[in-house]
């Protein structure tokens, strides 16, 4: 069987499921190079029909995370998987499912109908609104949760702080962060600090963000936080702080070329061409290579991958033509093009 024959792979998968050979179906599914909505739905339905509702729901979540759009038949399988699950767990799973699909109206309908909501139910709806950009409703639901004497946990506050971030509510965000330990006995984790550091960075409060990293437990050694702050320095053109942040990252990740490249781009944006070229030469002399990143999109069950400056795609000319057509509408909409990756057009393999 050819690896690219999606129909044959999916047909065999369905055959395994109809024969209740779930382990074989799972093994085949894991080896499929292209897994379309039919394959995902078949596996979900197979789990549901064989009394493995938890696995069906977990598979559905993975499907959503992969960006696969469910069909009506997919939801039939998901709903049938809930048959053997207690009501509260069933509603929690469905609220979470609708939230991940961006259907907060359906999530709220289920939420409102349920009596005896537990902490998981509240967390699902609070995080659902936060993840879908409705910070005001997320915070409103949190206050309602407290009114019912339901005790929040660290997951609750991830949603609450994300809501503050979406709404730009910096003072409120710090109030919630401090209340975690003082009021509820919950020690804030790095994920909680990271949300506020991102918010401080977007508000161009970069010094405060650096101070918060130093105060966070293990924050001084957290690569993700320093990396986010360096990115914010790049956006706001804060060269002085960018140097200090980059030095911390160089100590933590001495062989990560991406950090050196970002500082080099910051130098270039500030017109400091000599420093930028010196840093690029240092990268070259040490033999550091930036890990290749790519974007992908799936169309008609075929996945297309792109890397920076990629000219190998079979439809390159059509892509160029479409991009040129988008330039004027983007300008009319107020978009300002960022061209910093063109600072080193000659002999630059890093951008």
Coordinates of C-alpha atoms in Angstrom, one line a residue:
X1 CA 0.0 0.0 0.0
X2 CA 1.4 3.4 -0.9
X3 CA 1.9 5.7 2.1
X4 CA 0.1 8.5 0.4
X5 CA -3.1 6.5 -0.3
X6 CA -5.2 8.0 2.5
X7 CA -8.4 6.2 1.3
X8 CA -6.8 2.7 1.7
X9 CA -5.3 3.5 5.1
X10 CA -8.6 4.8 6.3
X11 CA -10.5 1.9 4.9
X12 CA -8.2 -0.6 6.7
X13 CA -8.6 1.4 9.9
X14 CA -12.4 1.2 9.7
X15 CA -12.2 -2.5 9.0
X16 CA -10.1 -3.0 12.2
X17 CA -12.6 -1.1 14.2
X18 CA -15.6 -3.0 12.9
X19 CA -13.8 -6.2 13.8
X20 CA -13.2 -4.7 17.3
X21 CA -9.5 -4.9 16.8
X22 CA -8.9 -1.7 18.6
X23 CA -5.1 -2.2 19.4
X24 CA -4.5 -2.9 15.7
X25 CA -6.5 0.2 14.7
X26 CA -4.5 2.4 17.1
X27 CA -1.2 1.1 15.8
X28 CA -2.3 1.7 12.2
X29 CA -3.6 5.2 13.1
X30 CA -0.3 6.1 14.8
X31 CA 1.6 5.2 11.5
X32 CA -0.7 7.1 9.2
X33 CA 1.1 10.0 7.6
X34 CA -2.1 11.9 6.8
X35 CA -5.0 11.5 9.2
X36 CA -8.1 13.1 7.9
X37 CA -11.4 13.8 9.7
X38 CA -12.7 10.4 8.6
X39 CA -9.9 8.6 10.3
X40 CA -10.2 10.6 13.5
X41 CA -14.0 10.0 13.5
X42 CA -13.5 6.3 12.9
X43 CA -11.1 5.9 15.9
X44 CA -13.3 8.0 18.2
X45 CA -16.4 5.9 17.2
X46 CA -14.4 2.7 17.7
X47 CA -13.4 3.7 21.3
X48 CA -17.0 4.7 22.0
X49 CA -18.5 1.4 20.7
X50 CA -16.0 -0.6 22.7
X51 CA -16.7 1.0 26.0
X52 CA -13.6 3.2 26.1
X53 CA -15.3 6.6 26.5
X54 CA -12.3 8.3 28.2
X55 CA -10.1 7.4 25.2
X56 CA -12.7 8.6 22.8
X57 CA -12.8 12.0 24.5
X58 CA -9.0 12.2 24.7
X59 CA -8.8 11.4 21.0
X60 CA -11.3 14.1 20.2
X61 CA -9.3 16.6 22.1
X62 CA -6.2 15.6 20.2
X63 CA -8.1 16.0 17.0
X64 CA -9.1 19.5 17.9
X65 CA -5.5 20.4 18.8
X66 CA -4.4 19.1 15.4
X67 CA -6.8 21.7 13.8
X68 CA -9.1 19.1 12.3
X69 CA -12.6 20.4 11.9
X70 CA -15.2 17.8 13.3
X71 CA -18.2 16.6 11.3
X72 CA -21.6 15.8 12.6
X73 CA -20.7 12.1 12.7
X74 CA -17.7 13.0 14.9
X75 CA -20.0 14.6 17.5
X76 CA -22.2 11.5 17.4
X77 CA -19.2 9.4 18.3
X78 CA -18.2 11.8 21.1
X79 CA -21.7 11.9 22.6
X80 CA -22.1 8.2 22.5
X81 CA -18.8 7.9 24.3
X82 CA -20.3 9.7 27.3
X83 CA -23.0 7.0 27.8
X84 CA -21.1 5.2 30.6
X85 CA -19.7 8.3 32.2
X86 CA -21.3 9.9 35.3
X87 CA -23.4 13.0 34.5
X88 CA -21.1 15.6 36.0
X89 CA -18.1 14.2 34.2
X90 CA -20.1 14.0 31.0
X91 CA -21.1 17.6 31.2
X92 CA -17.6 18.7 32.1
X93 CA -16.2 16.9 29.1
X94 CA -18.8 18.4 26.8
X95 CA -18.3 21.9 28.1
X96 CA -14.6 21.5 27.6
X97 CA -15.2 20.1 24.1
X98 CA -17.5 23.0 23.1
X99 CA -15.0 25.5 24.5
X100 CA -12.1 24.1 22.5
X101 CA -14.3 24.3 19.4
X102 CA -15.0 28.0 20.1
X103 CA -18.8 27.3 20.6
X104 CA -19.2 29.1 24.0
X105 CA -23.0 29.4 23.5
X106 CA -23.4 25.6 23.5
X107 CA -20.9 25.4 26.4
X108 CA -23.0 27.9 28.4
X109 CA -26.2 26.1 27.7
X110 CA -24.8 22.9 29.2
X111 CA -23.2 24.7 32.0
X112 CA -26.4 26.5 33.1
X113 CA -28.5 23.4 33.0
X114 CA -26.2 21.5 35.3
X115 CA -27.0 21.4 39.1
X116 CA -24.2 20.8 41.5
X117 CA -21.4 22.2 39.5
X118 CA -18.0 21.1 40.7
X119 CA -14.6 22.8 40.4
X120 CA -13.8 21.1 37.1
X121 CA -17.1 22.5 35.6
X122 CA -16.2 26.0 36.7
X123 CA -12.6 25.7 35.5
X124 CA -13.9 24.5 32.1
X125 CA -16.1 27.5 31.5
X126 CA -13.7 30.1 33.0
X127 CA -10.8 28.8 30.9
X128 CA -13.1 28.4 27.9
X129 CA -14.1 32.1 27.9
X130 CA -10.5 33.1 28.5
X131 CA -9.1 31.0 25.6
X132 CA -11.8 32.4 23.3
X133 CA -10.8 36.0 24.1
X134 CA -13.8 36.9 26.3
X135 CA -11.9 38.0 29.4
X136 CA -14.8 39.9 30.9
X137 CA -17.1 36.9 30.9
X138 CA -14.3 34.7 32.3
X139 CA -13.8 37.0 35.2
X140 CA -17.5 37.2 35.8
X141 CA -17.8 33.4 36.0
X142 CA -14.9 33.3 38.4
X143 CA -16.7 35.7 40.8
X144 CA -19.8 33.6 40.5
X145 CA -17.7 30.5 41.3
X146 CA -16.5 32.2 44.5
X147 CA -20.0 33.1 45.5
X148 CA -20.9 29.4 45.4
X149 CA -18.1 28.6 47.9
X150 CA -16.3 26.5 45.3
X151 CA -12.6 26.6 46.0
X152 CA -10.4 27.6 43.0
X153 CA -7.1 25.8 42.2
X154 CA -4.1 26.6 40.1
X155 CA -6.0 25.7 36.9
X156 CA -8.7 28.2 37.8
X157 CA -6.2 31.0 38.1
X158 CA -4.6 30.2 34.7
X159 CA -7.9 31.1 33.2
X160 CA -8.4 34.1 35.4
X161 CA -4.9 35.5 34.6
X162 CA -5.4 34.8 30.9
X163 CA -8.6 36.7 31.1
X164 CA -6.8 39.7 32.6
X165 CA -4.2 39.4 29.9
X166 CA -6.8 39.5 27.1
X167 CA -8.5 42.5 28.6
X168 CA -5.2 44.3 29.4
X169 CA -6.1 44.4 33.2
X170 CA -2.7 44.6 34.7
X171 CA -3.5 45.8 38.2
X172 CA -6.3 43.2 38.5
X173 CA -3.9 40.6 37.2
X174 CA -1.5 41.3 40.0
X175 CA -4.3 41.3 42.6
X176 CA -5.4 37.9 41.5
X177 CA -1.8 36.6 41.5
X178 CA -1.2 37.8 45.1
X179 CA -4.6 36.5 46.2
X180 CA -3.6 33.0 45.2
X181 CA -1.3 32.4 48.1
X182 CA -2.7 34.9 50.6
X183 CA -6.4 34.0 50.2
X184 CA -6.4 30.5 48.8
X185 CA -3.1 29.0 49.9
X186 CA -2.1 28.3 46.3
X187 CA 1.6 28.9 45.4
X188 CA 1.8 30.6 42.0
X189 CA 3.6 28.5 39.4
X190 CA 5.8 29.6 36.5
X191 CA 2.8 29.4 34.1
X192 CA 1.0 32.0 36.2
X193 CA 4.0 34.4 36.2
X194 CA 4.5 33.9 32.4
X195 CA 1.0 35.2 31.6
X196 CA 1.7 38.5 33.5
X197 CA 5.2 38.8 32.0
X198 CA 3.6 38.6 28.6
X199 CA 1.1 41.2 29.5
X200 CA 3.8 43.5 30.9
X201 CA 5.8 43.1 27.7
X202 CA 2.9 44.0 25.5
X203 CA 2.3 47.1 27.6
X204 CA 6.0 48.1 27.1
X205 CA 6.6 47.8 30.9
X206 CA 9.8 45.8 30.2
X207 CA 11.7 46.8 33.3
X208 CA 8.8 45.6 35.5
X209 CA 8.7 42.3 33.5
X210 CA 12.4 41.7 34.1
X211 CA 11.9 42.4 37.9
X212 CA 9.0 39.9 37.9
X213 CA 11.1 37.2 36.3
X214 CA 13.7 37.6 39.0
X215 CA 11.0 37.4 41.7
X216 CA 9.3 34.3 40.3
X217 CA 10.4 31.0 41.7
X218 CA 13.2 29.6 39.4
X219 CA 12.4 32.5 37.1
X220 CA 16.1 33.5 36.7
X221 CA 16.7 30.1 35.0
X222 CA 13.5 30.0 33.0
X223 CA 14.4 30.2 29.3
X224 CA 10.8 30.8 28.1
X225 CA 10.3 33.9 30.3
X226 CA 13.6 35.5 29.2
X227 CA 12.9 34.6 25.6
X228 CA 9.5 36.3 25.8
X229 CA 11.0 39.4 27.3
X230 CA 13.7 39.5 24.6
X231 CA 10.9 39.3 22.0
X232 CA 9.1 42.2 23.7
X233 CA 12.4 44.2 23.7
X234 CA 12.6 43.6 20.0
X235 CA 9.0 44.8 19.4
X236 CA 9.5 48.0 21.5
X237 CA 13.1 48.7 20.4
X238 CA 14.5 48.6 23.9
X239 CA 18.2 48.0 23.1
X240 CA 19.6 48.5 26.5
X241 CA 17.4 45.9 28.2
X242 CA 17.7 43.6 25.2
X243 CA 21.4 43.3 25.8
X244 CA 21.0 42.3 29.4
X245 CA 18.2 39.8 28.6
X246 CA 20.3 38.3 25.8
X247 CA 23.3 37.9 28.1
X248 CA 21.1 35.8 30.5
X249 CA 19.9 33.7 27.6
X250 CA 23.4 33.2 26.3
X251 CA 24.4 31.8 29.7
X252 CA 21.3 29.5 29.8
X253 CA 21.5 28.5 26.1
X254 CA 25.0 29.1 24.8
X255 CA 24.4 27.1 21.6
X256 CA 21.0 28.4 20.6
X257 CA 21.6 30.4 17.5
X258 CA 18.1 31.9 17.5
X259 CA 18.9 34.1 20.6
X260 CA 22.0 35.6 18.9
X261 CA 20.0 36.2 15.7
X262 CA 17.3 38.0 17.5
X263 CA 19.8 40.3 19.2
X264 CA 21.4 40.9 15.9
X265 CA 18.1 41.9 14.4
X266 CA 17.5 44.3 17.3
X267 CA 20.9 45.9 16.6
X268 CA 20.0 46.1 12.9
X269 CA 16.7 47.7 13.6
X270 CA 18.5 50.4 15.7
X271 CA 20.9 51.1 12.8
X272 CA 23.9 49.5 14.6
X273 CA 25.1 47.6 11.6
X274 CA 28.6 47.0 12.9
X275 CA 27.4 45.3 16.1
X276 CA 24.8 43.3 14.1
X277 CA 27.5 42.0 11.6
X278 CA 29.9 41.2 14.5
X279 CA 27.3 39.1 16.2
X280 CA 26.4 37.3 12.9
X281 CA 30.1 36.6 12.3
X282 CA 30.3 35.2 15.9
X283 CA 27.5 32.8 15.0
X284 CA 29.2 31.7 11.9
X285 CA 32.6 31.2 13.5
X286 CA 31.1 29.1 16.2
X287 CA 29.2 27.0 13.7
X288 CA 25.8 27.7 15.3
X289 CA 22.8 26.9 13.1
X290 CA 19.3 28.1 13.8
X291 CA 16.8 25.2 13.9
X292 CA 14.6 25.3 10.9
X293 CA 11.0 26.2 11.6
X294 CA 8.1 25.6 9.2
X295 CA 4.5 26.5 8.8
X296 CA 1.9 24.1 7.4
X297 CA -1.6 24.0 6.2
X298 CA -3.8 21.0 5.3
X299 CA -6.0 21.3 2.1
X300 CA -8.1 18.5 0.9
X301 CA -6.2 16.0 3.1
X302 CA -2.8 17.1 1.7
X303 CA -0.4 18.8 4.1
X304 CA 1.7 21.6 2.7
X305 CA 4.8 22.7 4.5
X306 CA 6.8 25.9 4.2
X307 CA 10.0 27.2 5.6
X308 CA 11.5 30.7 5.3
X309 CA 12.6 31.6 1.8
X310 CA 11.3 28.3 0.6
X311 CA 11.1 28.2 -3.2
X312 CA 10.4 24.5 -3.7
X313 CA 6.6 24.4 -3.6
X314 CA 5.0 23.2 -6.8
X315 CA 2.5 26.1 -6.7
X316 CA 5.1 28.8 -5.9
X317 CA 4.0 31.1 -8.7
X318 CA 0.4 30.9 -7.8
X319 CA 1.3 31.7 -4.1
X320 CA 3.4 34.7 -5.2
X321 CA 0.5 36.0 -7.3
X322 CA -1.9 35.7 -4.4
X323 CA 0.5 37.4 -2.0
X324 CA 0.9 40.3 -4.3
X325 CA -2.9 40.7 -4.5
X326 CA -3.0 40.8 -0.7
X327 CA -0.5 43.7 -0.3
X328 CA -2.8 46.6 -1.1
X329 CA -5.8 45.4 1.0
X330 CA -3.4 44.8 4.0
X331 CA -2.0 48.3 3.6
X332 CA -5.5 49.7 3.4
X333 CA -6.3 47.9 6.7
X334 CA -3.4 49.7 8.3
X335 CA -0.9 46.8 8.4
X336 CA 2.7 48.0 8.6
X337 CA 5.1 45.5 7.0
X338 CA 8.0 44.3 9.1
X339 CA 11.1 43.9 6.9
X340 CA 13.8 43.3 9.4
X341 CA 14.6 39.9 7.9
X342 CA 15.8 41.8 4.8
X343 CA 18.6 43.6 6.7
X344 CA 20.9 40.8 5.7
X345 CA 19.8 39.8 2.3
X346 CA 23.3 38.8 1.2
X347 CA 24.9 35.6 2.6
X348 CA 22.4 35.4 5.4
X349 CA 21.2 31.9 6.1
X350 CA 19.8 32.7 9.5
X351 CA 16.7 34.9 8.9

